[in-house]
């Protein structure tokens, strides 16, 4: 049996009858950039997370960058985030001219360790970006309490965490704004690039709307200079068709995670993901840890079970961030996870047979 790491085709098959007419409508009306389909999606996405505003942008990276930009963060400033994330989180900081400052993660949730946050704050700290990694929200109550004490805004990187919750509230409701990615493989994926910012702050929303469209509200009148971070009409239509099913897909991911957890418990030296009892984890990824990671990955590939590494080299050890001056040993929890983490196949359409086959292939390896 072949088990892909993600299967975008399976989902498309179930949507085709609705997707093709929705995309055709964009072609027929020529609303290729922004337009009604994007506006409708923005309203629906904001509502799905209990938020007032959603601003559609080109990518999740754009979403992070435009929020920091709108907050006037730039050269000479510092922004605190984690080293254990996709590089886009740190790039968004670098793009403003500010310096990324990393803290280590919690060994159970794999998200920003609030106990280490306060020590990283300096007079130059202008924002904190916790990452809701793998679909698990960071410890938002503690992070917000520390940030408020210092008057520092929190920007949530929710690129992997659509519909995730902490203390019964959706991600995006904690910080001044949140960034979402609609990259095809994310829990809510476009058929191309896509991203979105959510916020309840009217002034911030207005500013971000202007920045994404060359600083203009009225065509060829530019109050400030911005950039082109607009979302395509076709992507708005695709996302609009998919959004009503997101909760169902999320529940399916949660069932698959529960099934993996039941079946993998006690196999070899494997450490399984822990869902915080304050969180609703949406399992963008299902990441296990083992000291035999490379050998297990090769064994699974030989059985046609495809896995991923998220992420094998922490940001503080990347050549791109050499100039920050970090060295191996600075973030031990991050470094250990980078060496031992293995992402198992995870997508909504995964079948019980596929899960059973992945588990029996892992069992075979540990025998
Ligand atoms: C995917 C992702 C991003 C960037 O999103 P793009 O849409 O690919 O630009 C940022 N942060 C995290 C944690 C991500 O997983």
CSV table of C-alpha atoms and ligand atoms in Angstrom, one decimal:
chain,number,residue,atom,x,y,z
A,1,UNK,CA,0.0,0.0,0.0
A,2,UNK,CA,1.2,3.5,-0.9
A,3,UNK,CA,0.7,6.2,1.8
A,4,UNK,CA,1.7,9.7,0.6
A,5,UNK,CA,2.7,12.3,3.1
A,6,UNK,CA,-0.1,14.6,1.9
A,7,UNK,CA,-2.7,13.8,-0.7
A,8,UNK,CA,-4.2,17.0,-2.3
A,9,UNK,CA,-5.8,15.0,-5.1
A,10,UNK,CA,-8.1,13.1,-2.8
A,11,UNK,CA,-9.6,16.3,-1.5
A,12,UNK,CA,-9.9,17.8,-5.0
A,13,UNK,CA,-12.0,14.8,-6.2
A,14,UNK,CA,-14.6,15.5,-3.4
A,15,UNK,CA,-14.8,19.2,-4.3
A,16,UNK,CA,-14.5,19.2,-8.1
A,17,UNK,CA,-18.2,19.6,-8.8
A,18,UNK,CA,-18.3,22.9,-6.8
A,19,UNK,CA,-14.7,24.0,-7.5
A,20,UNK,CA,-14.8,24.2,-11.3
A,21,UNK,CA,-17.9,26.5,-11.5
A,22,UNK,CA,-16.5,28.7,-8.8
A,23,UNK,CA,-13.3,29.1,-10.7
A,24,UNK,CA,-15.1,29.5,-14.0
A,25,UNK,CA,-17.0,32.4,-12.5
A,26,UNK,CA,-13.8,34.3,-11.9
A,27,UNK,CA,-12.8,33.7,-15.5
A,28,UNK,CA,-16.2,34.9,-16.7
A,29,UNK,CA,-16.2,38.0,-14.6
A,30,UNK,CA,-12.4,38.7,-15.0
A,31,UNK,CA,-12.1,39.6,-11.2
A,32,UNK,CA,-8.6,38.2,-11.1
A,33,UNK,CA,-7.2,40.4,-8.4
A,34,UNK,CA,-9.1,40.9,-5.1
A,35,UNK,CA,-12.8,41.4,-6.1
A,36,UNK,CA,-16.0,39.9,-4.7
A,37,UNK,CA,-14.8,36.3,-4.2
A,38,UNK,CA,-11.9,37.6,-2.1
A,39,UNK,CA,-14.1,39.9,-0.1
A,40,UNK,CA,-16.6,37.2,0.6
A,41,UNK,CA,-13.9,34.8,1.7
A,42,UNK,CA,-12.3,37.5,4.0
A,43,UNK,CA,-15.7,38.0,5.7
A,44,UNK,CA,-16.3,34.3,6.1
A,45,UNK,CA,-12.7,33.5,7.3
A,46,UNK,CA,-12.8,36.3,9.9
A,47,UNK,CA,-16.2,35.0,11.2
A,48,UNK,CA,-14.9,31.4,11.3
A,49,UNK,CA,-12.3,32.5,13.9
A,50,UNK,CA,-14.7,34.9,15.7
A,51,UNK,CA,-12.7,37.9,14.4
A,52,UNK,CA,-13.8,41.3,13.0
A,53,UNK,CA,-11.4,41.6,10.1
A,54,UNK,CA,-9.5,39.3,7.6
A,55,UNK,CA,-7.3,40.9,5.0
A,56,UNK,CA,-6.4,38.5,2.2
A,57,UNK,CA,-2.7,38.7,1.1
A,58,UNK,CA,-0.4,36.8,-1.3
A,59,UNK,CA,1.2,34.4,1.2
A,60,UNK,CA,1.6,33.6,4.8
A,61,UNK,CA,5.0,35.2,4.7
A,62,UNK,CA,3.4,38.4,3.4
A,63,UNK,CA,0.8,38.2,6.2
A,64,UNK,CA,3.5,38.1,8.9
A,65,UNK,CA,5.6,40.8,7.2
A,66,UNK,CA,2.7,43.2,6.6
A,67,UNK,CA,1.6,43.1,10.3
A,68,UNK,CA,5.1,43.9,11.5
A,69,UNK,CA,5.3,46.6,8.9
A,70,UNK,CA,2.0,48.1,9.9
A,71,UNK,CA,3.2,48.1,13.6
A,72,UNK,CA,6.1,50.3,12.4
A,73,UNK,CA,8.8,47.7,13.3
A,74,UNK,CA,12.1,48.3,11.6
A,75,UNK,CA,15.8,48.8,11.8
A,76,UNK,CA,17.2,48.8,15.4
A,77,UNK,CA,14.2,46.8,16.7
A,78,UNK,CA,14.1,43.2,18.0
A,79,UNK,CA,11.3,40.7,17.6
A,80,UNK,CA,11.2,37.6,19.7
A,81,UNK,CA,10.2,34.2,18.2
A,82,UNK,CA,11.3,30.6,18.2
A,83,UNK,CA,14.1,28.9,16.3
A,84,UNK,CA,12.0,25.8,15.8
A,85,UNK,CA,9.7,27.0,13.0
A,86,UNK,CA,9.6,27.5,9.2
A,87,UNK,CA,12.1,30.2,8.2
A,88,UNK,CA,9.3,32.5,7.0
A,89,UNK,CA,8.6,33.5,10.6
A,90,UNK,CA,12.1,34.9,11.0
A,91,UNK,CA,12.3,36.2,7.4
A,92,UNK,CA,9.2,38.4,8.1
A,93,UNK,CA,11.2,40.0,10.9
A,94,UNK,CA,14.4,40.4,8.8
A,95,UNK,CA,12.4,42.0,5.9
A,96,UNK,CA,11.4,44.9,8.2
A,97,UNK,CA,15.1,45.5,9.1
A,98,UNK,CA,14.5,44.3,12.7
A,99,UNK,CA,16.5,41.5,14.3
A,100,UNK,CA,15.0,38.1,15.2
A,101,UNK,CA,15.7,37.0,18.7
A,102,UNK,CA,15.0,33.3,19.5
A,103,UNK,CA,13.9,31.5,22.6
A,104,UNK,CA,13.6,27.7,23.1
A,105,UNK,CA,10.4,25.7,23.0
A,106,UNK,CA,8.6,23.7,25.6
A,107,UNK,CA,9.6,20.0,25.4
A,108,UNK,CA,5.9,18.8,25.4
A,109,UNK,CA,4.0,21.2,23.2
A,110,UNK,CA,7.0,22.2,20.9
A,111,UNK,CA,5.8,25.8,21.1
A,112,UNK,CA,7.5,28.9,22.7
A,113,UNK,CA,8.4,28.3,26.3
A,114,UNK,CA,6.9,31.2,28.2
A,115,UNK,CA,9.3,30.6,31.1
A,116,UNK,CA,12.2,31.7,28.8
A,117,UNK,CA,10.4,34.6,27.2
A,118,UNK,CA,11.0,37.3,29.8
A,119,UNK,CA,14.8,36.9,29.8
A,120,UNK,CA,14.8,37.6,26.1
A,121,UNK,CA,13.0,40.9,26.4
A,122,UNK,CA,15.1,44.0,26.1
A,123,UNK,CA,14.3,47.7,25.6
A,124,UNK,CA,14.5,47.1,21.9
A,125,UNK,CA,11.9,44.3,21.8
A,126,UNK,CA,9.0,45.6,19.7
A,127,UNK,CA,6.9,42.4,19.1
A,128,UNK,CA,6.7,38.8,20.1
A,129,UNK,CA,5.7,36.1,17.6
A,130,UNK,CA,4.6,32.8,19.1
A,131,UNK,CA,4.1,30.1,16.5
A,132,UNK,CA,1.2,27.7,16.8
A,133,UNK,CA,3.4,24.9,15.5
A,134,UNK,CA,2.1,21.7,13.9
A,135,UNK,CA,-1.4,23.0,14.7
A,136,UNK,CA,-1.0,23.3,18.5
A,137,UNK,CA,-1.5,26.8,19.9
A,138,UNK,CA,1.4,28.2,22.0
A,139,UNK,CA,0.8,28.9,25.7
A,140,UNK,CA,-1.1,32.1,24.9
A,141,UNK,CA,-2.4,33.0,28.4
A,142,UNK,CA,1.2,33.1,29.8
A,143,UNK,CA,2.7,34.7,26.7
A,144,UNK,CA,0.1,37.5,26.6
A,145,UNK,CA,0.5,38.1,30.4
A,146,UNK,CA,4.2,38.7,30.0
A,147,UNK,CA,3.8,40.8,26.8
A,148,UNK,CA,1.2,43.0,28.5
A,149,UNK,CA,3.4,43.5,31.5
A,150,UNK,CA,6.0,45.0,29.1
A,151,UNK,CA,3.6,46.7,26.7
A,152,UNK,CA,4.8,44.6,23.8
A,153,UNK,CA,2.3,43.5,21.0
A,154,UNK,CA,2.0,39.8,20.2
A,155,UNK,CA,1.6,38.7,16.6
A,156,UNK,CA,0.4,35.1,16.2
A,157,UNK,CA,1.9,32.9,13.6
A,158,UNK,CA,-1.2,30.8,12.9
A,159,UNK,CA,0.0,29.6,9.5
A,160,UNK,CA,-0.3,25.9,10.6
A,161,UNK,CA,-3.2,26.3,13.0
A,162,UNK,CA,-6.5,27.3,11.3
A,163,UNK,CA,-9.4,26.7,13.8
A,164,UNK,CA,-7.0,25.7,16.6
A,165,UNK,CA,-8.1,26.8,20.1
A,166,UNK,CA,-6.6,27.7,23.4
A,167,UNK,CA,-8.8,28.0,26.5
A,168,UNK,CA,-11.8,27.6,24.2
A,169,UNK,CA,-10.9,30.6,22.0
A,170,UNK,CA,-9.8,30.5,18.4
A,171,UNK,CA,-6.2,31.4,17.5
A,172,UNK,CA,-6.0,35.0,16.3
A,173,UNK,CA,-8.1,36.2,19.3
A,174,UNK,CA,-5.1,36.6,21.6
A,175,UNK,CA,-2.6,38.9,19.8
A,176,UNK,CA,-3.0,42.2,18.0
A,177,UNK,CA,-3.1,40.2,14.8
A,178,UNK,CA,-2.6,36.8,13.4
A,179,UNK,CA,-1.0,35.5,10.2
A,180,UNK,CA,-2.5,32.6,8.3
A,181,UNK,CA,-1.0,30.7,5.3
A,182,UNK,CA,-3.2,29.2,2.6
A,183,UNK,CA,-0.3,27.4,0.9
A,184,UNK,CA,-1.8,24.3,-0.8
A,185,UNK,CA,-0.5,21.8,1.9
A,186,UNK,CA,-1.8,23.8,4.9
A,187,UNK,CA,-5.0,22.8,6.7
A,188,UNK,CA,-6.9,25.3,4.5
A,189,UNK,CA,-5.0,25.4,1.2
A,190,UNK,CA,-5.5,27.5,-2.0
A,191,UNK,CA,-4.7,26.2,-5.5
A,192,UNK,CA,-1.6,28.4,-5.5
A,193,UNK,CA,-0.2,30.9,-3.0
A,194,UNK,CA,-2.5,32.6,-0.5
A,195,UNK,CA,-2.4,34.2,3.0
A,196,UNK,CA,-4.5,36.2,5.4
A,197,UNK,CA,-4.2,38.5,8.4
A,198,UNK,CA,-6.9,38.6,11.1
A,199,UNK,CA,-7.4,41.3,13.6
A,200,UNK,CA,-10.0,43.0,15.7
A,201,UNK,CA,-8.2,46.4,15.5
A,202,UNK,CA,-10.0,48.6,13.0
A,203,UNK,CA,-7.1,51.0,12.5
A,204,UNK,CA,-4.6,48.2,12.0
A,205,UNK,CA,-6.9,46.5,9.6
A,206,UNK,CA,-7.3,49.7,7.6
A,207,UNK,CA,-3.5,50.2,7.5
A,208,UNK,CA,-2.9,46.6,6.4
A,209,UNK,CA,-5.5,46.9,3.6
A,210,UNK,CA,-3.7,50.0,2.3
A,211,UNK,CA,-0.2,48.5,2.6
A,212,UNK,CA,-1.2,45.4,0.6
A,213,UNK,CA,-2.4,47.5,-2.3
A,214,UNK,CA,0.4,50.1,-2.8
A,215,UNK,CA,-0.7,52.3,0.1
A,216,UNK,CA,-3.9,53.3,-1.7
A,217,UNK,CA,-7.6,53.2,-0.8
A,218,UNK,CA,-8.5,55.1,-4.0
A,219,UNK,CA,-6.8,54.0,-7.2
A,220,UNK,CA,-3.7,56.0,-8.1
A,221,UNK,CA,-3.9,58.0,-4.8
A,222,UNK,CA,-1.2,56.8,-2.4
A,223,UNK,CA,-1.4,57.9,1.2
A,224,UNK,CA,1.7,56.0,2.0
A,225,UNK,CA,4.0,53.7,-0.1
A,226,UNK,CA,3.2,50.0,0.3
A,227,UNK,CA,3.6,46.9,-1.7
A,228,UNK,CA,1.6,44.5,-3.8
A,229,UNK,CA,0.5,41.8,-1.4
A,230,UNK,CA,-2.9,41.2,-2.9
A,231,UNK,CA,-4.8,37.9,-3.0
A,232,UNK,CA,-5.9,36.5,-6.4
A,233,UNK,CA,-9.6,36.2,-7.2
A,234,UNK,CA,-9.2,32.6,-8.2
A,235,UNK,CA,-7.7,31.8,-4.8
A,236,UNK,CA,-10.5,33.7,-3.1
A,237,UNK,CA,-13.0,31.5,-4.9
A,238,UNK,CA,-11.1,28.3,-4.1
A,239,UNK,CA,-10.8,29.1,-0.4
A,240,UNK,CA,-14.5,30.1,-0.4
A,241,UNK,CA,-15.5,26.7,-1.6
A,242,UNK,CA,-13.2,25.0,0.9
A,243,UNK,CA,-13.9,27.0,4.1
A,244,UNK,CA,-17.3,25.5,4.9
A,245,UNK,CA,-15.7,22.1,5.1
A,246,UNK,CA,-12.7,23.1,7.2
A,247,UNK,CA,-14.2,22.1,10.6
A,248,UNK,CA,-15.1,18.6,9.2
A,249,UNK,CA,-11.6,18.2,7.8
A,250,UNK,CA,-10.1,19.4,11.2
A,251,UNK,CA,-12.2,16.8,13.1
A,252,UNK,CA,-10.9,14.1,10.7
A,253,UNK,CA,-7.3,15.1,11.4
A,254,UNK,CA,-8.0,14.9,15.1
A,255,UNK,CA,-9.5,11.4,14.7
A,256,UNK,CA,-6.5,10.3,12.8
A,257,UNK,CA,-4.2,11.7,15.5
A,258,UNK,CA,-6.2,9.9,18.2
A,259,UNK,CA,-6.0,6.7,16.1
A,260,UNK,CA,-2.2,7.0,15.6
A,261,UNK,CA,-1.7,7.7,19.3
A,262,UNK,CA,-3.8,4.6,20.3
A,263,UNK,CA,-1.9,2.3,18.0
A,264,UNK,CA,1.6,3.7,18.3
A,265,UNK,CA,1.6,3.9,22.1
A,266,UNK,CA,4.6,2.0,23.5
A,267,UNK,CA,6.2,1.2,20.2
A,268,UNK,CA,10.0,1.3,20.4
A,269,UNK,CA,11.4,4.5,21.9
A,270,UNK,CA,8.8,6.7,20.2
A,271,UNK,CA,7.6,9.9,21.8
A,272,UNK,CA,4.2,10.9,20.6
A,273,UNK,CA,2.7,14.4,20.3
A,274,UNK,CA,1.1,15.7,23.5
A,275,UNK,CA,-2.1,17.8,23.2
A,276,UNK,CA,-2.1,20.5,26.0
A,277,UNK,CA,-5.3,20.1,28.0
A,278,UNK,CA,-6.0,23.8,27.3
A,279,UNK,CA,-5.7,23.4,23.5
A,280,UNK,CA,-7.6,22.1,20.6
A,281,UNK,CA,-4.7,20.9,18.4
A,282,UNK,CA,-5.6,20.8,14.7
A,283,UNK,CA,-2.7,18.4,13.7
A,284,UNK,CA,-1.4,20.2,10.6
A,285,UNK,CA,1.5,17.7,11.3
A,286,UNK,CA,1.7,14.6,13.4
A,287,UNK,CA,5.4,14.6,14.6
A,288,UNK,CA,6.8,11.7,16.5
A,289,UNK,CA,10.3,11.5,18.0
A,290,UNK,CA,12.8,8.6,17.9
A,291,UNK,CA,16.5,8.4,18.1
A,292,UNK,CA,16.4,6.1,15.0
A,293,UNK,CA,14.7,8.8,12.9
A,294,UNK,CA,16.8,8.3,9.7
A,295,UNK,CA,16.6,4.6,9.7
A,296,UNK,CA,12.9,4.6,10.4
A,297,UNK,CA,12.3,7.1,7.6
A,298,UNK,CA,14.3,4.9,5.1
A,299,UNK,CA,12.4,1.8,6.3
A,300,UNK,CA,9.0,3.5,5.8
A,301,UNK,CA,10.0,4.8,2.4
A,302,UNK,CA,10.9,1.2,1.4
A,303,UNK,CA,7.3,0.3,2.3
A,304,UNK,CA,6.0,3.3,0.3
A,305,UNK,CA,5.1,5.3,3.4
A,306,UNK,CA,6.2,8.9,2.9
A,307,UNK,CA,7.2,11.1,5.8
A,308,UNK,CA,8.7,14.5,6.3
A,309,UNK,CA,11.1,16.4,8.6
A,310,UNK,CA,9.8,19.6,10.2
A,311,UNK,CA,12.4,21.0,10.6
A,312,UNK,CA,15.8,19.3,10.4
A,313,UNK,CA,18.0,22.4,10.9
A,314,UNK,CA,16.8,25.0,13.5
A,315,UNK,CA,16.9,28.6,12.3
A,316,UNK,CA,19.7,29.6,14.7
A,317,UNK,CA,22.0,27.1,13.0
A,318,UNK,CA,21.1,28.1,9.4
A,319,UNK,CA,23.7,29.8,7.3
A,320,UNK,CA,21.2,32.5,6.5
A,321,UNK,CA,21.2,33.5,10.2
A,322,UNK,CA,24.9,33.0,11.0
A,323,UNK,CA,25.3,36.8,11.6
A,324,UNK,CA,22.9,36.5,14.7
A,325,UNK,CA,25.8,34.8,16.5
A,326,UNK,CA,24.0,31.8,17.9
A,327,UNK,CA,25.8,28.4,18.3
A,328,UNK,CA,24.9,24.8,18.8
A,329,UNK,CA,23.7,24.3,22.4
A,330,UNK,CA,21.9,27.6,22.6
A,331,UNK,CA,18.5,26.0,22.3
A,332,UNK,CA,18.7,22.3,23.5
A,333,UNK,CA,15.0,21.4,23.2
A,334,UNK,CA,14.8,22.8,19.7
A,335,UNK,CA,18.1,21.0,18.7
A,336,UNK,CA,17.0,17.7,20.1
A,337,UNK,CA,13.6,17.8,18.2
A,338,UNK,CA,15.3,18.8,15.0
A,339,UNK,CA,17.4,15.6,15.3
A,340,UNK,CA,14.6,13.3,16.3
A,341,UNK,CA,11.4,14.5,14.9
A,342,UNK,CA,9.6,12.6,12.1
A,343,UNK,CA,6.3,13.8,10.5
A,344,UNK,CA,4.0,10.9,9.7
A,345,UNK,CA,1.4,11.0,6.9
A,346,UNK,CA,-1.4,13.4,8.0
A,347,UNK,CA,-4.2,14.8,5.9
A,348,UNK,CA,-8.0,14.7,6.3
A,349,UNK,CA,-8.7,12.0,3.7
A,350,UNK,CA,-6.2,9.5,5.3
A,351,UNK,CA,-8.1,6.1,5.7
A,352,UNK,CA,-8.1,3.7,8.7
A,353,UNK,CA,-6.4,1.2,6.4
A,354,UNK,CA,-3.6,3.6,5.6
A,355,UNK,CA,-3.1,4.5,9.3
A,356,UNK,CA,-3.0,0.7,10.2
A,357,UNK,CA,-0.5,0.2,7.4
A,358,UNK,CA,1.8,3.1,8.6
A,359,UNK,CA,1.6,1.7,12.2
A,360,UNK,CA,2.3,-1.9,11.2
A,361,UNK,CA,5.3,-0.7,9.1
A,362,UNK,CA,6.6,1.1,12.1
A,363,UNK,CA,6.0,-2.0,14.3
A,364,UNK,CA,8.0,-4.0,11.8
A,365,UNK,CA,10.9,-1.6,12.1
A,366,UNK,CA,11.0,-1.8,15.9
A,367,UNK,CA,10.8,-5.6,15.7
B,1,LIG,C1,3.8,28.0,5.9
B,1,LIG,C2,4.3,28.8,7.0
B,1,LIG,C3,4.6,30.2,6.9
B,1,LIG,C4,4.6,30.9,5.5
B,1,LIG,O1,3.5,30.7,4.8
B,1,LIG,P1,3.6,30.8,3.2
B,1,LIG,O2,2.2,30.9,2.7
B,1,LIG,O3,4.3,29.6,2.7
B,1,LIG,O4,4.4,32.0,2.8
B,1,LIG,C5,4.9,30.9,8.0
B,1,LIG,N1,5.0,30.3,9.2
B,1,LIG,C6,4.8,29.0,9.4
B,1,LIG,C7,4.9,28.4,10.7
B,1,LIG,C8,4.4,28.2,8.3
B,1,LIG,O5,4.2,26.9,8.5
